[in-house]
């Protein structure tokens, strides 16, 4: 435990610190703000805790009857009542204080010392505080822990306060609505999602206040989870009525139901975007719930982060059918953005996004992630993307020049949003200006580009030269991070500022010149003029020269070896310097605020430009990827046939030297819709299966694919079911999860879907497992018609090829050399005739006797195993309905009893009588079990 207060530094005396200016730039807010109007302040009372100075405090709270609350405590209670779901950071002077239960929770979560105030016998008030300047650190930690924090600030100048300073909650920090760099990830949107229930469907609205994006969509309920998953929300807003329903990975925030009311939402949207009607926003009949969700989200953002509401763009309505819904299962199983195994080796790319992200701006990185999680289903926009990527692949000069320029562009999107919300620092605004300055040369590189997507972006892009010039003319060359540091505005921008600076510099120069003059006058050659923060300017004389100090010198400070003095003249000039500095600070603050507002007024244009740059970055990045890793342009078509030649797994291939990954051909079509993939463990089945899924997906974001040639039909959905993804966190057994995932595939898949099944039925007994796998395969083949790859260790399933016309067997080949097997990683037609489990077990180091014994048992099982060889429905049973699973799967028919085996092996003549007796006893025990 540490006491944050201890690092808080000195607390200034009342009235000594600078005051909150009329500025909207928080970085300008000076830290020590005296909280109390000195005149109205009651006499200090003894405090029972720590080394805190009482100077910055209002009278502190007691746990007393309400009517006896101090005014400060009344303020706190009001704030807390309105923000009961949040911790309240209550500004008192240099600190944010937490009281009562907030103090208890806050001190526990943050490791702060919990103090309490005991005021002459009254009950204690638990209290914990943090220094105001460390606020962002603590906020971040609390939000990461899933807490909300309402920040209650002093909103009036203490000098104007009649009694105690007025305080208000100015923002609530939540995971979903934040501009804080520390809570954001550069290459990832930070979505806040709201849901509203409609009729058999839900409405989903999402906003990223760090980029101004605002979208809405309607989703049938069965696809809701998938739709939520694609946003990877930081926070989900739900009507209270939905409490307890649904399971979300993100902790939900509940709001009153009426906030989701469609009429209220319509008002909210009209008012916010200053519209007479909502006609221009693209709503359709039945969008009521959607309007409700959008309105609720807007109201919420305004409530928790008022400045952020200003930067929201008009909502973009996405209609189902534009995009492939990528459910959470698939997102996880294909490891698109998060690795399945948390213990993946550090450094090695484990996810698809890590491999394919070659973008050079954060905006591009975010857009690529959005593309990846929202593959398209219409071919035309995909072809456009492909054309652009193709041109950038072929024209290496163009690609390199473009990427070199893109590298110079900072995060225009988030910088603009910060400017829009009034949260931009001088240095960030300068970065925005410099980024804009890169746009003309960037567009120049595209002069000869041909692809329509690229030329469209080039010709449509607004370089915002006026904004660039404005920033360039107003801001100093290399402005400081904080406005308070001064020197933010460029010389020549404002005449008054230039005058004030000249006055200040002139006065400083004069003071400096005093040193030479006073040395002459007094004859003290070591006399010095100096400055110190507490005492201001002084004349310093060493002890040995004291007798020569003139009488008009007034002593101000005594040091060990010297005395420091002031004179009337020095005071006068010092006043000039300080007066000018105050006015300079005020003027710079005002000018910067104006500049910021003028930039903010151009926000929609800036965000458009940022979006265009992000798109160029993604296209150029995909081209670089294709070139770097040898991807080809797939023929994306609207037919049925899928054909991949020389396909590779985009992630696995990066984990080994280039030649080591063995490419494979895959074809699925009308005649071969369902592929049963067999082969021993570790052969490469799962890799192949995922490879097909990833290539399909890459094709549907417009990317090239890891293959030598590919024809990819547009899929409406990709379904994956991969073993061992245990959802234990949700409290379901693995087998239950497996079955429910399988169920949702069978319900959702159409003939345009790609279904990837890896090991179904493994989580239960063998008979159950084979039976379920068998029935699922039949269903997919007969009813669904989806292209399916089914990797299974049940080689019994290969017999389905005789019964189902569009089912084909493939296996990942292994070579047997004596007792061992070698993995060839090659896909071959035909089923594996056995599982090679014993060989793999041997490779894995099972003890030799166990291996030998397993072989024996296997041999006996195979002798009685009716599914193998001739057993099942072979006699021309073309009618699939009759492919009932066999009823006599006697896996464990009649292996010799272990006791019998031991007796057979026994060499009786070599036993001593005692051994014989012991053995007999042991055998009897075995038989009795
Ligand atoms: P299975 O699902 O059949 O048990 P996996 O697909 O998990 O096997 O593959 C096991 C390992 O084999 C993978 O981790 C990978 O390292 C390697 N592997 C798979 N396919 C290939 C391939 N085509 N070329 C090279 N190595 C591969
Ligand atoms: Mg596998």
Tab-separated table of N, CA and C and ligand atoms in Angstrom, residues 681-682 685-687 758-759 762 791, ligand 2:
chain	number	residue	atom	x	y	z
A	681	UNK	N	-3.461	-38.046	-36.278
A	681	UNK	CA	-3.212	-36.860	-35.504
A	681	UNK	C	-1.899	-36.237	-35.948
A	682	UNK	N	-1.877	-34.917	-35.997
A	682	UNK	CA	-0.664	-34.188	-36.363
A	682	UNK	C	-0.358	-34.233	-37.859
A	685	UNK	N	-4.512	-31.922	-40.731
A	685	UNK	CA	-5.920	-31.767	-41.101
A	685	UNK	C	-6.458	-30.394	-40.692
A	686	UNK	N	-6.233	-30.069	-39.448
A	686	UNK	CA	-6.765	-28.792	-38.957
A	686	UNK	C	-6.164	-27.632	-39.729
A	687	UNK	N	-4.910	-27.752	-40.037
A	687	UNK	CA	-4.241	-26.682	-40.767
A	687	UNK	C	-4.880	-26.502	-42.138
A	758	UNK	N	-14.114	-29.412	-37.506
A	758	UNK	CA	-12.898	-30.090	-37.091
A	758	UNK	C	-13.234	-30.952	-35.883
A	759	UNK	N	-13.325	-32.259	-36.120
A	759	UNK	CA	-13.571	-33.177	-35.017
A	759	UNK	C	-14.900	-32.919	-34.318
A	762	UNK	N	-16.171	-35.709	-30.511
A	762	UNK	CA	-15.040	-36.218	-29.764
A	762	UNK	C	-15.280	-36.180	-28.258
A	791	UNK	N	-12.923	-32.499	-40.950
A	791	UNK	CA	-11.739	-33.253	-40.529
A	791	UNK	C	-12.133	-34.136	-39.363
B	2	LIG	MG1	-6.483	-31.288	-35.647
